[in-house]
Coordinates of C-alpha atoms and ligand atoms in Angstrom, one line a residue:
X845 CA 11.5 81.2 -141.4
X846 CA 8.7 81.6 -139.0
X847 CA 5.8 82.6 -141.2
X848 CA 3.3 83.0 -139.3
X849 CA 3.1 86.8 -137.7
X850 CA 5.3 87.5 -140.7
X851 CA 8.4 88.3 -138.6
X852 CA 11.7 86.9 -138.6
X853 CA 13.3 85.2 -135.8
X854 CA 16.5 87.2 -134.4
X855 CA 19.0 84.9 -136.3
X856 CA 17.4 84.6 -139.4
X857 CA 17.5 88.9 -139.4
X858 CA 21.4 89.0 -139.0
X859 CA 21.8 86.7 -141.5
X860 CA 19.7 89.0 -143.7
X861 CA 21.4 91.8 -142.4
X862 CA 25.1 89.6 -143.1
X863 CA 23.9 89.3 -146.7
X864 CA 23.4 92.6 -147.3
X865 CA 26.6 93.8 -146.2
X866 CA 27.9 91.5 -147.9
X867 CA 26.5 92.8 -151.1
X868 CA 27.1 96.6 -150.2
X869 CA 31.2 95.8 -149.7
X870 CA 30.8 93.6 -152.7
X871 CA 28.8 96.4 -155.2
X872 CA 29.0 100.0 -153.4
X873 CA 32.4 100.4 -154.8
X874 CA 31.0 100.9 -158.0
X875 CA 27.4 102.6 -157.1
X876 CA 29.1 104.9 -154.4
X877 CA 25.3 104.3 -153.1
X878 CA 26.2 104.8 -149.2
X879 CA 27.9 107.1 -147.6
X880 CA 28.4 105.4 -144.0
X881 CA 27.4 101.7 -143.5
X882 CA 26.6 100.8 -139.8
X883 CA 27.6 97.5 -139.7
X884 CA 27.8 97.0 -136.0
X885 CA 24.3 98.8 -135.7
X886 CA 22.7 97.0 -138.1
X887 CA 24.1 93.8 -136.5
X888 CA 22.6 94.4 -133.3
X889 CA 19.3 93.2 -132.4
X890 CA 16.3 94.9 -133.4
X891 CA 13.0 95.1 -131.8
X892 CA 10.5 93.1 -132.7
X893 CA 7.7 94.9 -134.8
X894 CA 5.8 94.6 -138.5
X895 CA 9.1 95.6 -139.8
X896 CA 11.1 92.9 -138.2
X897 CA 13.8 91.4 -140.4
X898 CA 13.4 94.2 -142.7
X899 CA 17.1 96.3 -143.6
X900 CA 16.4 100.0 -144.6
X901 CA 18.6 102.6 -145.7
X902 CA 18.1 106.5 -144.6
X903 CA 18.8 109.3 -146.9
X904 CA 21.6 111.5 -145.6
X905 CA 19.9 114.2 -144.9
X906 CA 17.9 112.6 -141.9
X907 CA 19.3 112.6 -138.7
X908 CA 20.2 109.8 -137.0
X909 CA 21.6 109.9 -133.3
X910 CA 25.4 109.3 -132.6
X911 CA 25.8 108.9 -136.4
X912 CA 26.9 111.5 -139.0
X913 CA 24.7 113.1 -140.9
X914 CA 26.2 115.0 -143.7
X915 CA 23.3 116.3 -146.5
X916 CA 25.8 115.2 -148.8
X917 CA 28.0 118.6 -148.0
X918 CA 30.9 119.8 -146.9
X919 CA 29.6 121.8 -144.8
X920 CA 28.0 118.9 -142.3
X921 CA 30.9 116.2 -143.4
X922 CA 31.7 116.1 -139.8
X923 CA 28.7 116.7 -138.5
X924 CA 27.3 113.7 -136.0
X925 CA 23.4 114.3 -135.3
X926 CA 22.7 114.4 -131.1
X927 CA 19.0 113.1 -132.5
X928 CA 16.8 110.6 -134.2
X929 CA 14.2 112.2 -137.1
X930 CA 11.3 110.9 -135.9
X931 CA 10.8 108.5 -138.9
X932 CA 14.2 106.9 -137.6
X933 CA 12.5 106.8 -134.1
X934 CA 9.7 105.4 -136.0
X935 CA 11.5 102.6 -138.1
X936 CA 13.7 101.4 -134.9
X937 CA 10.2 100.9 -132.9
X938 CA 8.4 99.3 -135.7
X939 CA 11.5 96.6 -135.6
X940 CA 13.3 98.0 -138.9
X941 CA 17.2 97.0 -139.5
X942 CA 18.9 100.7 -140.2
X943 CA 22.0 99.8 -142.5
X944 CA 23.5 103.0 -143.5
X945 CA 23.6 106.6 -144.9
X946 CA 22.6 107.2 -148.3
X947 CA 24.5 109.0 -150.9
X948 CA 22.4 112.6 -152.3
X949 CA 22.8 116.0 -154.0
X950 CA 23.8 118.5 -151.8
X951 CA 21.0 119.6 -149.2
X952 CA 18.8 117.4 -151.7
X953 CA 19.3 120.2 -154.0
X954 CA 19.1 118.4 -157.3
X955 CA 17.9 115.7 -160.1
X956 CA 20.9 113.2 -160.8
X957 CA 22.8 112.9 -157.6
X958 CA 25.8 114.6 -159.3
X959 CA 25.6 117.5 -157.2
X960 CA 27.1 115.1 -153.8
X961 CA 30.2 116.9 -152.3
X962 CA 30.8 112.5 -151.7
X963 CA 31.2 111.9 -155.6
X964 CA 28.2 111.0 -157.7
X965 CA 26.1 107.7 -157.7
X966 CA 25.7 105.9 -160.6
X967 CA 22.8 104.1 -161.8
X968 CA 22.1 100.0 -161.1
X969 CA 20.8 99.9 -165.0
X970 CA 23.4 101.5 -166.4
X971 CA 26.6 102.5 -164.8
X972 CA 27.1 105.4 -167.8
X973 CA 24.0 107.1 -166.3
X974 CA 22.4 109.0 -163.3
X975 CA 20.7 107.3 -161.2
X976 CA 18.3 110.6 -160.7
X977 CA 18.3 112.9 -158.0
X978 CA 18.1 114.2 -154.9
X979 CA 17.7 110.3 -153.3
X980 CA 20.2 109.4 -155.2
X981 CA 21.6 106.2 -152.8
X982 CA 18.2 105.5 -151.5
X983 CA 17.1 104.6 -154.9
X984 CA 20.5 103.0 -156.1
X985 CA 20.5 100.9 -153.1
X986 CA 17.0 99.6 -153.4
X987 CA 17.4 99.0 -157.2
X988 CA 20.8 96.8 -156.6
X989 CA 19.6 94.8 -153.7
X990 CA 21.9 96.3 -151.3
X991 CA 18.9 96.8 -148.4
X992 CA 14.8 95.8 -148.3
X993 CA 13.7 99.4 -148.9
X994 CA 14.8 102.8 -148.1
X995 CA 13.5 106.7 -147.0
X996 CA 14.5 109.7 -149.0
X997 CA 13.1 113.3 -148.7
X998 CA 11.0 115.3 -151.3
X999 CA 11.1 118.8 -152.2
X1000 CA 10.0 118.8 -156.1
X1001 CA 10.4 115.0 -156.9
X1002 CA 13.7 113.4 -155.2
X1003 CA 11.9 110.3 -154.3
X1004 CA 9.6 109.8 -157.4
X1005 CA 12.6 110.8 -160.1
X1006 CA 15.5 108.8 -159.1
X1007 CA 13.2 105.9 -158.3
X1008 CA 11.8 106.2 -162.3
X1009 CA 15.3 106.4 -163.1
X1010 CA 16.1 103.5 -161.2
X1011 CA 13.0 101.1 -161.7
X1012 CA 11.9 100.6 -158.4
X1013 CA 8.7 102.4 -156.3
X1014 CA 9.2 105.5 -154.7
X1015 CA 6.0 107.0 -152.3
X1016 CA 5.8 110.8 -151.5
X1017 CA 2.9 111.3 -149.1
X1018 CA 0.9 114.4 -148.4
X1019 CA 2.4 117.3 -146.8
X1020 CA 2.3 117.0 -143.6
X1021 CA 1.7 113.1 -143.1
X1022 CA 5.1 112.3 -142.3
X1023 CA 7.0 114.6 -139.8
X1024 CA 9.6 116.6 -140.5
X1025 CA 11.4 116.9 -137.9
X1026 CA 14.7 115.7 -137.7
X1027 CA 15.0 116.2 -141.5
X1028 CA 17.8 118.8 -142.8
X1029 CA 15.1 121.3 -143.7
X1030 CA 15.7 123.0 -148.0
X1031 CA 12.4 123.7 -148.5
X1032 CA 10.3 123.7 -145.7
X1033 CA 6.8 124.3 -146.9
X1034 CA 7.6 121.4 -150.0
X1035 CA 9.5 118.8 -148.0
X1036 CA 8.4 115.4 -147.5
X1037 CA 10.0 112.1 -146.3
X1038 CA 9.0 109.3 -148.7
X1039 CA 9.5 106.2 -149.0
X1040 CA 11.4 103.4 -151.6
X1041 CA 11.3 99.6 -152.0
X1042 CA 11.1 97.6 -155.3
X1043 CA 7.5 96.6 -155.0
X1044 CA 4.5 98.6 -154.3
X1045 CA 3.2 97.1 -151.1
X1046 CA 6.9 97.5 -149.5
X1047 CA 7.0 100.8 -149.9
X1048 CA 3.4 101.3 -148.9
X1049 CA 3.7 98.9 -145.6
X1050 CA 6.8 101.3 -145.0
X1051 CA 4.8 104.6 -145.3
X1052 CA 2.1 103.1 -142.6
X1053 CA 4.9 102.7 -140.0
X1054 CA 6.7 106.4 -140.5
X1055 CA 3.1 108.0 -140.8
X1056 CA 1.2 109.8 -138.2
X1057 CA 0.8 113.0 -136.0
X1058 CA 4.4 114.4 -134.2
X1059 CA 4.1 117.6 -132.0
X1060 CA 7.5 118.5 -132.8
X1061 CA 6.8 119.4 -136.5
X1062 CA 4.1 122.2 -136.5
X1063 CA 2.7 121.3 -140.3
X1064 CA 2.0 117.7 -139.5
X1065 CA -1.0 116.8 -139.7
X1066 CA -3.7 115.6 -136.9
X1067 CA -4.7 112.5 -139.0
X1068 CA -5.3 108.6 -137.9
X1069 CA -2.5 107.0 -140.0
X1070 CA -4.0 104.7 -142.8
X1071 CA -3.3 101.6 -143.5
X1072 CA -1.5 101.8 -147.2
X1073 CA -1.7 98.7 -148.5
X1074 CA -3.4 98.1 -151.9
X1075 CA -6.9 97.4 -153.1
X1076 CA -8.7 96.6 -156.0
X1077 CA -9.1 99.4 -159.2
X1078 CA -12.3 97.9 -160.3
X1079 CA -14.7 101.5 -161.0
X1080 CA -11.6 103.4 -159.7
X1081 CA -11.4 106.9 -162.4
X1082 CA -8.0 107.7 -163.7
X1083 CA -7.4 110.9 -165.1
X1084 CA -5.0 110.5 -167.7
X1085 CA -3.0 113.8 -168.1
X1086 CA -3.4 114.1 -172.5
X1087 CA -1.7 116.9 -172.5
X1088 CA 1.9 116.0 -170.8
X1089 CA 1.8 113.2 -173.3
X1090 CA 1.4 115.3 -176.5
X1091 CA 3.8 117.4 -174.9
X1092 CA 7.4 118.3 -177.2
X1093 CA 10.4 117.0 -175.5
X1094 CA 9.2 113.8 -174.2
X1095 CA 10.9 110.7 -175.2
X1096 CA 8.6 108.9 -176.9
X1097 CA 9.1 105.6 -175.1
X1098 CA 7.9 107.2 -172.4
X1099 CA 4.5 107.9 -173.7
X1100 CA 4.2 104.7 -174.8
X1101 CA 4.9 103.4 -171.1
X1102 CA 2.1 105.5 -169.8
X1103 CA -0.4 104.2 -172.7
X1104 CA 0.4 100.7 -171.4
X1105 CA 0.3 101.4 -168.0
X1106 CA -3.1 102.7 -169.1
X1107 CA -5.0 99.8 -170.7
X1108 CA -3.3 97.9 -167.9
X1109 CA -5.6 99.6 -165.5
X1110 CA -8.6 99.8 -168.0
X1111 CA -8.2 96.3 -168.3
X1112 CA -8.3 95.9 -164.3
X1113 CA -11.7 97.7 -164.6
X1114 CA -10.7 101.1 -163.8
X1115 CA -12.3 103.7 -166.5
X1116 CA -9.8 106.6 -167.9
X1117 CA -10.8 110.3 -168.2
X1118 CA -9.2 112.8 -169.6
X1119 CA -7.7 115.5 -167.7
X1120 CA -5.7 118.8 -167.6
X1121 CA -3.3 121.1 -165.5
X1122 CA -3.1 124.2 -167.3
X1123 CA -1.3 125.9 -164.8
X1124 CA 1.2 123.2 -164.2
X1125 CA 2.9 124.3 -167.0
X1126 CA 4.4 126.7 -165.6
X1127 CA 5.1 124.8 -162.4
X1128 CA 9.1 124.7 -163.1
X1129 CA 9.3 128.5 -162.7
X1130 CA 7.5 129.0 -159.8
X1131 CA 9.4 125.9 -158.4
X1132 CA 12.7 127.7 -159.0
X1133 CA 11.7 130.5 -157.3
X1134 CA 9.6 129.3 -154.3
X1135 CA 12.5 126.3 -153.4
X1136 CA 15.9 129.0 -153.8
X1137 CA 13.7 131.4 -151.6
X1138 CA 13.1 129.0 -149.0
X1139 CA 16.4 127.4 -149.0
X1140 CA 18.6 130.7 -148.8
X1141 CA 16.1 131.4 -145.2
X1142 CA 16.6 127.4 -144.2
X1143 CA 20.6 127.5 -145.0
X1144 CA 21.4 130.8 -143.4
X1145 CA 22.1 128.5 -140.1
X1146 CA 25.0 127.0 -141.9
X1147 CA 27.2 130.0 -140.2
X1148 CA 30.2 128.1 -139.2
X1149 CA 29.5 128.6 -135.6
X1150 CA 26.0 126.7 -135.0
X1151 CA 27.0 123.1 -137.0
X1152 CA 29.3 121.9 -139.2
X1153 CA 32.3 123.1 -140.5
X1154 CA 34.3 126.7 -139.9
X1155 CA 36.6 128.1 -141.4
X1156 CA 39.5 130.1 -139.2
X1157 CA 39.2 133.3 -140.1
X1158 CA 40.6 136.7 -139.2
X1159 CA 36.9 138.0 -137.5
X1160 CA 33.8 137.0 -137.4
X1161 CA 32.5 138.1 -140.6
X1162 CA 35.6 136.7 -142.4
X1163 CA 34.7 134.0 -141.0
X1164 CA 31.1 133.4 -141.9
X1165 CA 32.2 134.3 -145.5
X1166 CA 35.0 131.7 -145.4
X1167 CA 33.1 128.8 -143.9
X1168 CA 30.1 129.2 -146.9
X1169 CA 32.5 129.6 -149.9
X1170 CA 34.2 126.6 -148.4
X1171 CA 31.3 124.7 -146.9
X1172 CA 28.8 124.7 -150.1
X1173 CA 29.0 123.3 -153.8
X1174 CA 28.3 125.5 -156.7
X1175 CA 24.5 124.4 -157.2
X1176 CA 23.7 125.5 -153.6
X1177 CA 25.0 128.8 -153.7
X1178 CA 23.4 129.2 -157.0
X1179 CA 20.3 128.5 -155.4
X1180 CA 21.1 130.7 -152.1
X1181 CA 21.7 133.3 -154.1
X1182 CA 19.0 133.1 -156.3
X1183 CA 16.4 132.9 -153.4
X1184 CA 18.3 135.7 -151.9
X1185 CA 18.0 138.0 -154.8
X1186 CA 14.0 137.2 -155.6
X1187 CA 13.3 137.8 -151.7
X1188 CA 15.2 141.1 -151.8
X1189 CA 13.1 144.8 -151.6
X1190 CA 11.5 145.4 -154.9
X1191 CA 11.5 141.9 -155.9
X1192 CA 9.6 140.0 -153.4
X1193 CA 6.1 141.5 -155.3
X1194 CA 7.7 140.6 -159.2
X1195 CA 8.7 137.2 -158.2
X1196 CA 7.8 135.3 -154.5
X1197 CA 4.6 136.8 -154.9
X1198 CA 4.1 135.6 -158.3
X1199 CA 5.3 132.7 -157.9
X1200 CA 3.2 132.1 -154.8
X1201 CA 0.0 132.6 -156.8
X1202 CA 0.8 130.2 -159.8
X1203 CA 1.0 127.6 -156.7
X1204 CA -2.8 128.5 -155.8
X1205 CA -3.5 128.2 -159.3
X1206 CA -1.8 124.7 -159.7
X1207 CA -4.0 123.8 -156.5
X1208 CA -7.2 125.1 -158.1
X1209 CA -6.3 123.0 -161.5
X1210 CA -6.1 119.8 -158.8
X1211 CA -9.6 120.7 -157.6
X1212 CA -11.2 120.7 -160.6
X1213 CA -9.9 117.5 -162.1
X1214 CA -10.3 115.9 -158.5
X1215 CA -13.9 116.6 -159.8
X1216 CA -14.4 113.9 -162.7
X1217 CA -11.5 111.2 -161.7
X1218 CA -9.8 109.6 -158.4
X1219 CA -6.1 109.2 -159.5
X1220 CA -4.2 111.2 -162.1
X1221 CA -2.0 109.3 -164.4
X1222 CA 1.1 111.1 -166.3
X1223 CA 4.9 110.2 -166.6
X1224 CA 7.0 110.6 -163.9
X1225 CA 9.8 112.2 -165.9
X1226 CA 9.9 113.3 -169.6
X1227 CA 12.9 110.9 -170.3
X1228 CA 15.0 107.6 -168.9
X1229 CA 18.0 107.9 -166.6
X1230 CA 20.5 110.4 -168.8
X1231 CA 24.1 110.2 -168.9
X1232 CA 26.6 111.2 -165.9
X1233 CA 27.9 114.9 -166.9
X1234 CA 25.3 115.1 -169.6
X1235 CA 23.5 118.0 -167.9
X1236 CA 25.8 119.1 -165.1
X1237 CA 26.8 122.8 -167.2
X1238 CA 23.3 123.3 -167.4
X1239 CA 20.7 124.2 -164.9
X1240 CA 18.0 124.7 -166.8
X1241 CA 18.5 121.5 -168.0
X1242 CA 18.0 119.7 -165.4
X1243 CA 15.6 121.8 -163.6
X1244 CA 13.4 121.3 -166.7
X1245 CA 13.6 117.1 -165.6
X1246 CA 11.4 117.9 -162.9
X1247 CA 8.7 119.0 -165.2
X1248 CA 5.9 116.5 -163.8
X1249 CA 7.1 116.1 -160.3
X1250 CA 6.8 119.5 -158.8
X1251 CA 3.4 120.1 -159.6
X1252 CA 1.9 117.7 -157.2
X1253 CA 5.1 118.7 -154.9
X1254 CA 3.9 122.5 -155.4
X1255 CA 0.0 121.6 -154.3
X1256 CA 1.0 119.3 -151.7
X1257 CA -0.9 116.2 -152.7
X1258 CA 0.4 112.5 -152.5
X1259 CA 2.4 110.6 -155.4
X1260 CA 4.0 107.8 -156.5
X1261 CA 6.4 106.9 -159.0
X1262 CA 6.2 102.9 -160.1
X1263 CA 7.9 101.5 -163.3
X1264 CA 5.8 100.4 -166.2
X1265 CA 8.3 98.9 -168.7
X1266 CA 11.8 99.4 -169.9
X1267 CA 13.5 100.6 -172.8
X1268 CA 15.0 98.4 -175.3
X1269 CA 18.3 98.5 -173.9
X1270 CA 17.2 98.1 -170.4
X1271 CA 16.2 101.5 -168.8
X1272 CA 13.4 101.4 -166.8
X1273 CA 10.4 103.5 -167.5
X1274 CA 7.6 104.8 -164.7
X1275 CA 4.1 106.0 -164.4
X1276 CA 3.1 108.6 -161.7
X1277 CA 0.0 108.6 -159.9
X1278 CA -0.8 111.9 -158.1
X1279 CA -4.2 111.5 -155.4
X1280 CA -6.0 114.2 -154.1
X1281 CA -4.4 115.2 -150.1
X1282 CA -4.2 112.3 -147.8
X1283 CA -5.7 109.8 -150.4
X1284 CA -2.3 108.2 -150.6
X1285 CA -3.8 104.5 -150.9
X1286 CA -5.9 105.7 -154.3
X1287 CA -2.2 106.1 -156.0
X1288 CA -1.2 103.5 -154.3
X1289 CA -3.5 101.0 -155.3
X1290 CA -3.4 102.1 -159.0
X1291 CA 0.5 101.7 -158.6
X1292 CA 0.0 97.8 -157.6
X1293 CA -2.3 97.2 -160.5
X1294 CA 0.6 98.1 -162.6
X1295 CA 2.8 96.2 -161.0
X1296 CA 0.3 93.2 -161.6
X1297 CA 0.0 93.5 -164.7
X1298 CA 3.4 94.7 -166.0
X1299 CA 5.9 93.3 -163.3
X1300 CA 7.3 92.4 -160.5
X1301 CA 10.1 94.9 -161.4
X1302 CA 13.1 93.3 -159.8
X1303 CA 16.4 94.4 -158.8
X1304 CA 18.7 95.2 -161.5
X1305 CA 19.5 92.8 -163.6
X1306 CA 23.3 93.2 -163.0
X1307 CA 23.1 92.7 -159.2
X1308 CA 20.0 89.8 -159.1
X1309 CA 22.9 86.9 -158.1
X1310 CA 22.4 85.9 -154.1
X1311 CA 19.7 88.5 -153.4
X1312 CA 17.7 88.2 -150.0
X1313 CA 14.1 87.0 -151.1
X1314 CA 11.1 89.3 -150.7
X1315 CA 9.8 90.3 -147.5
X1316 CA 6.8 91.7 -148.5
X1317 CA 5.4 89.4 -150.9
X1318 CA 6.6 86.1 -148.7
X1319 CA 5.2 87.4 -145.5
X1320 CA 1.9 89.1 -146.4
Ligands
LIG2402 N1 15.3 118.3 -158.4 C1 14.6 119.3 -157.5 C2 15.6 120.3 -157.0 O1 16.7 120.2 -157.4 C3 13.9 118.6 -156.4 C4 14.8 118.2 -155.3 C5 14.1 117.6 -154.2 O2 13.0 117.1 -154.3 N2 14.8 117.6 -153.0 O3 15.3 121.2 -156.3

C-alpha cells in the first residue's frame, strides 16, 4: 500500500471496496443494515483526496443524485433524489468510496431503528437487540465491518444513541457546521449530519472533510472548518455531570462506565469538576414538543403530488388524505399530529412557547458550567442496546432513552458518543462528551483519550473474520 500521502492506489481501493461487498452480501441478510448497495458506484473510480480508499455509508435520509432516497418510508420508497446533499458532494470530492443507503426510523423519527417501513436492523452485539435509533444502518454497518465509516443525521441523538448501542464513535457537530442541505429535513432548527466510524480519529478526519460554510443552507455557519483531529487532555477540565449519574433508572453498569472513563482521563492529566443541568431535566418534554411541531410543518410537503408516493383518489383532497394514511407509519403520524395539535390556536402559548423557553434555559445551564470546565462528561444513554419489540407499544418509553442526548441537541452544542467498556455479556457501553458551540475538537480529544486508555473498540466480535485493516490508524 502506498504509505506515504496516506492514500491508496486505485486498485488497492476496489479491492477494499470488493471486500466490503463481500461482507455486506455475506452479513446484511441478518443486520438488514442497508437499504440499497451501489455496487457498480462504489466500484468505479474515485477521486483522489484525504479520503481516498476510504468506503462510507450514507444514512437514507440524505440525498444522493440518480439514487433513491427513501427516509426509511413509504412514502419516498420510490423516490430517486435529482441531487447530491452537499456532504455527499463533499465526501465524493474529498476521494470517499459511497457504498450504499443505510437502513433508519422513519424520517429519523426514532431511538431503535424499529420504526423503518424497510423492517428493523438488528444490533452487531446482539442480534436479540436494537441496534438504537434513528441511524440505525449507519451504526450497524460501521459496528460489523461492512464499510470504513458512515454519516447519519441528528435531531435529539440519532448519531450518538445507536453508536452507544453499537460500540463504535458517533460525532454530532454544532448546529450549523455541517450543511443541511440536501438532508430530508424533521426538525429543522435540531438537525445535524454527524458522523460514524469505529475509532475516534476516523470519525473526526471525516467531520473535517463534510465541514464548512454552504450558501444553500441559511443556518450554516460562516466558520474556517477545523481540523478535528485529537490532542492531548493534559489540564483539560471535565465536567462530570453528578447528577445524571445518581439519577433512578440508570443501569448501573453504566455509571460505572462513566466512572472509568473518568479516572481514565484523570489519569491522562485532565482534572474533573463537578457540574449540573438543572434544566436538562426536563429536556425530554420540551424535546417532544419542539421536534412533533417542527416535523408536522417539515412533512406537510409529503402531499402526494410534490414527491413520493400518491394515492389515486376520487379528488384532490381524497387524495391528499389517502396518500398520508398510506404513505406514513404509525410513529410519524403520532408525531404529525402531536406537533399539529400543540401549534394549534390556544395552544401555541401553553406548549411551543413553553417549550421554547425551557430550551433558553437548557442553553443558560450550558453557559454557566462552560464557566468552570471545558468538556462535559455524562452517559450517552441511561441503558445498553434493549431488546427488539421491548419498547415498540410504548412511546414514552423510548422517548425517555433519549434522556441525555437531547439536551445538547436542544442548545445546539457539539457531542460525541465513544464506548468506554462493555457489559459482561458483551454490550457495549459509551461516554458522551458535550463541548461548548464549535469546540468540537475539546470532545473530541477527550473521546480519543478514552479510547487510549480503554480500547481500540473493534468491530463486533461476531463479524472481526477477513475485515479490511484500519485506515485511520495505518495511514496517519
Ligand atoms: N430519538 C429521537 C426522536 O425520535 C431523536 C431522533 C433523531 O435524532 N433523529 O425524535
Amino acid at each position: 500500500m502506498n504509505r506515504r500521502n496516506g492514500l491508496q492506489t486505485p486498485s488497492e481501493g476496489t479491492a477494499r471496496t470488493r471486500r466490503y461487498l463481500d461482507r455486506i452480501a455475506r452479513h446484511d441478510g441478518e443486520l438488514n443494515a442497508f437499504l440499497h448497495v451501489d455496487g457498480e458506484g462504489a466500484l468505479a473510480p474515485a477521486a483522489p483526496g484525504p479520503l481516498s480508499g476510504w468506503v462510507v455509508a450514507v444514512k437514507d435520509n440524505i440525498c444522493t443524485r440518480g439514487q433513491k432516497t427513501t427516509c426509511g418510508s413509504n412514502m419516498l420508497a420510490n423516490f430517486v433524489s435529482p441531487y447530491d446533499a452537499h456532504v455527499v458532494t463533499r465526501l465524493r470530492a474529498n476521494g470517499a468510496t459511497l457504498i450504499g443507503k443505510t437502513n433508519l426510523d422513519e424520517f429519523a423519527m426514532g431511538s431503535s431503528g424499529e420504526n423503518s417501513a424497510f423492517g428493523a436492523t438488528r444490533n452487531p452485539h446482539d442480534l436479540a437487540r436494537v441496534p438504537g435509533g434513528s441511524s440505525s444502518g449507519s451504526a450497524a454497518a460501521v459496528a460489523a465491518g461492512l464499510c470504513d465509516a458512515a454519516l447519519g443525521s441528528d435531531t435529539g441523538g440519532s448519531v450518538r444513541q445507536p453508536a452507544a448501542f453499537c460500540g463504535v464513535t458517533g460525532i454530532k457537530p454544532t448546529h450549523g457546521r455541517v450543511s443541511r442541505y440536501g438532508l430530508v429535513a424533521f426538525a429543522s432548527s435540531l438537525d445535524q449530519i454527524g458522523t460514524l466510524a469505529r475509532d475516534v480519529r476516523s470519525a473526526a478526519t471525516l467531520l473535517t472533510a463534510i465541514s464548512g460554510h454552504d450558501p444553500r443552507d441559511a443556518t450554516s455557519a460562516s466558520r474556517a472548518v477545523d481540523d478535528f483531529a485529537p490532542q492531548g487532555v493534559r489540564g483539560l477540565r471535565i465536567g462530570v455531570l453528578k447528577g445524571d449519574l445518581e439519577r433512578e433508572g440508570n443501569d448501573e453498569r453504566v455509571v460505572a462506565g462513566i466512572q472509568r472513563a473518568a479516572k481514565a482521563l484523570e489519569a491522562e492529566g485532565a482534572t474533573l469538576v463537578d457540574v449540573a443541568l438543572p434544566s436538562a431535566a426536563h429536556a425530554v418534554s420540551a424535546y417532544y414538543l419542539i421536534a412533533p411541531c417542527e416535523a408536522s410543518s417539515n412533512l406537510a410537503r409529503f402531499d402526494g403530488i410534490r414527491y413520493g408516493a400518491r394515492a389515486s383518489a376520487a379528488d384532490l383532497r381524497a387524495t391528499y388524505e389517502e396518500t398520508r394514511a398510506r404513505g406514513f407509519g404509525p410513529e410519524v403520524k403520532r408525531r404529525i399530529m402531536l406537533g399539529t395539535y400543540a401549534l394549534s390556536s390556544g395552544y401555541y402559548d401553553a406548549y411551543y412557547l413553553r417549550a421554547q423557553k425551557l430550551r433558553t434555559l437548557i442553553r443558560r445551564d450550558y453557559e454557566s458550567a462552560f464557566a468552570s470546565c471545558d468538556v462535559i462528561l455524562g452517559p450517552t444513554a441511561p441503558a445498553p442496546a434493549f431488546s427488539l419489540g421491548e419498547r415498540t407499544d410504548d412511546p414514552l418509553s423510548m422517548y425517555l432513552a433519549d434522556i441525555y442526548t437531547l439536551p445538547a441537541s436542544l442548545a445546539g452544542l457539539p457531542a460525541i458518543s465513544t464506548p468506554c467498556g462493555f457489559t459482561e455479556d458483551g454490550l457495549p457501553l459509551a461516554a458522551q462528551f458535550v463541548a461548548p458551540a464549535f469546540e468540537e475538537r475539546l470532545a473530541i480529544s477527550a473521546a480519543a483519550a478514552i479510547e487510549r486508555s480503554l480500547g481500540p473498540f473493534d468491530v463486533a466480535p461476531r463479524y472481526a473474520d477477513g475485515l479490511p485493516r484500519s485506515l485511520s490508524a495505518g495511514a496517519a
